[in-house]
Tab-separated table of C-alpha atoms in Angstrom:
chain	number	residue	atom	x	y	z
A	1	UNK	CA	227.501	6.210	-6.630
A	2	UNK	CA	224.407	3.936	-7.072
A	3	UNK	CA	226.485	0.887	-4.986
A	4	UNK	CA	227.074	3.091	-2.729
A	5	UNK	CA	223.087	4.243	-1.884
A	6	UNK	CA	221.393	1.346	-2.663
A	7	UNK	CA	223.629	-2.087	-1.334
A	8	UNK	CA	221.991	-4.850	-2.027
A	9	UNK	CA	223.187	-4.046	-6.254
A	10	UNK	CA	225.513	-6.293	-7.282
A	11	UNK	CA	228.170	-4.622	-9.533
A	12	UNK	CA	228.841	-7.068	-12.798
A	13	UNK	CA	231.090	-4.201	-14.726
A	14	UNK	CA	229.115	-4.965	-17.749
A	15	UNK	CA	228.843	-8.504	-17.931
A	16	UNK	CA	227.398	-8.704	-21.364
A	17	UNK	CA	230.680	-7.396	-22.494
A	18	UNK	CA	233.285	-9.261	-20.742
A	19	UNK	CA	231.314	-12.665	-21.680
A	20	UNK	CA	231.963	-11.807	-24.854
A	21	UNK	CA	235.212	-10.286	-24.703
A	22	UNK	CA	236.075	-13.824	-23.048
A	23	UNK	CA	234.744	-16.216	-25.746
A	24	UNK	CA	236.386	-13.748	-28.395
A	25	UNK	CA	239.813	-14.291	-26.928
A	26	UNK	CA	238.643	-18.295	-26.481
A	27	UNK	CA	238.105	-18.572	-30.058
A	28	UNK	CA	240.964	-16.956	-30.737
A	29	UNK	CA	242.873	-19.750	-29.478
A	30	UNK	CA	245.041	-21.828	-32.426
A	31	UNK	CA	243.720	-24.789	-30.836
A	32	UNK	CA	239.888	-23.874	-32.090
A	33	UNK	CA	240.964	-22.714	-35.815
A	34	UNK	CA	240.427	-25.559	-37.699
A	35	UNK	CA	237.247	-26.488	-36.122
A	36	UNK	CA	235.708	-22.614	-36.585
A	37	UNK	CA	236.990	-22.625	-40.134
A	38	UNK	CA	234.945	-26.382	-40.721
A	39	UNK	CA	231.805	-24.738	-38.775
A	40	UNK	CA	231.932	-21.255	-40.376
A	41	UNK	CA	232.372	-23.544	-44.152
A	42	UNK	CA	229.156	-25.688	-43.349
A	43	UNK	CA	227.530	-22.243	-42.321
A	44	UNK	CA	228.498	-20.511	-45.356
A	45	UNK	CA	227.376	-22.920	-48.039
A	46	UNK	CA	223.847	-23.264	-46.641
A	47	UNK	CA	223.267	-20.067	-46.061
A	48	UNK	CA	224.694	-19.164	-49.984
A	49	UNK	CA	223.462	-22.327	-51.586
A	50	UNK	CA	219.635	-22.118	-53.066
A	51	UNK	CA	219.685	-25.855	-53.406
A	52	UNK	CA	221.587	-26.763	-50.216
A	53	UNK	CA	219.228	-24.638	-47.988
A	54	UNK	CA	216.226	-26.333	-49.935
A	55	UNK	CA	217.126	-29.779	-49.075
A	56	UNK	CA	218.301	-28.820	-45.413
A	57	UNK	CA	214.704	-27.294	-45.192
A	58	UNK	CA	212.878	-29.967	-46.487
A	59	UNK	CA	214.621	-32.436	-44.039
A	60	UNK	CA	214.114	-30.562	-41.314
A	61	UNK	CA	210.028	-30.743	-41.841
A	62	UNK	CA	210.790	-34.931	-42.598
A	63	UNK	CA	212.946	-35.194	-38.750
A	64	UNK	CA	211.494	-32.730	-36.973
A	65	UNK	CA	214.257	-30.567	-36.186
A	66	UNK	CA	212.494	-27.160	-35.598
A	67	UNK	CA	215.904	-25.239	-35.518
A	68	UNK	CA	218.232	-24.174	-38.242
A	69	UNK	CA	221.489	-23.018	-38.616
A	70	UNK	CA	222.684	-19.981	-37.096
A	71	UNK	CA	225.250	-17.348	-38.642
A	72	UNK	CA	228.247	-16.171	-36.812
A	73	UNK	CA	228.124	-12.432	-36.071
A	74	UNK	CA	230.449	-10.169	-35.786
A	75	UNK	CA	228.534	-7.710	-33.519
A	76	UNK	CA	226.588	-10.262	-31.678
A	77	UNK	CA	227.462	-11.513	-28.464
A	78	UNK	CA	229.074	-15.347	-28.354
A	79	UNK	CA	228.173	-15.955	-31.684
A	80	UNK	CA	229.804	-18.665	-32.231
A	81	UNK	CA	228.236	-20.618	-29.397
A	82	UNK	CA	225.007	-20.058	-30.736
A	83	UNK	CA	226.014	-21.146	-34.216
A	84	UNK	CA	227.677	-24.299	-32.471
A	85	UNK	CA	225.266	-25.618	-31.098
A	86	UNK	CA	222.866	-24.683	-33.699
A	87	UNK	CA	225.018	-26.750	-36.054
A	88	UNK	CA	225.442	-29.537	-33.602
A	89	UNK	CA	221.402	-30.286	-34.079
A	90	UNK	CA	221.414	-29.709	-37.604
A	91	UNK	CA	224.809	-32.110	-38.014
A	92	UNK	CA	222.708	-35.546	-38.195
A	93	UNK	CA	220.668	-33.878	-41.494
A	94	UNK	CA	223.897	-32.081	-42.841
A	95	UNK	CA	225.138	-36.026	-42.998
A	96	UNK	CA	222.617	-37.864	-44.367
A	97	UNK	CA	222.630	-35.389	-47.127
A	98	UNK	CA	225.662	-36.014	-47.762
A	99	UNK	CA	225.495	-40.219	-47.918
């Protein structure tokens, strides 16, 4: 009814939604197991681990990374993009911790 009286609205079927719904069945894919089991593993510890989330802290004053890791939701949208690329930026600290 409101396309129909007012044009110029463009009609996305609830785009928030299928976005989601698309990167759901994308992750879903066997091809991107492994690599969301590794991600949600790194995730996991710091976010359960006093001392690892101490040390990831403290390094992230010493390099200047203002932004930390990022859990994967379950009601979020794309979740696991966020968390991505939130790891992807905190990867070069998560290593030198390591060595």
């Amino acid at each position: 009814i409101v396309l129909q009286s007012i044009p110029f609205v463009i009609d996305l079927h609830d785009c928030c939604h299928t976005m989601h719904n698309t990167t759901k069945d994308i992750m879903a894919l066997s091809d991107f197991k492994s690599v969301i089991s590794m991600m949600s593993w790194i995730i996991n510890y710091f976010s359960k681990s006093p001392l690892g989330t101490t040390e990831l802290a403290q390094l992230h004053e010493h390099t200047g990374v203002s932004e930390g890791l990022v859990k994967i939701g379950k009601t979020q949208f794309a979740t696991h993009y966020s968390a991505a690329v939130a790891l992807a930026k905190c990867l070069p600290i998560i290593q030198s911790l390591i060595e």
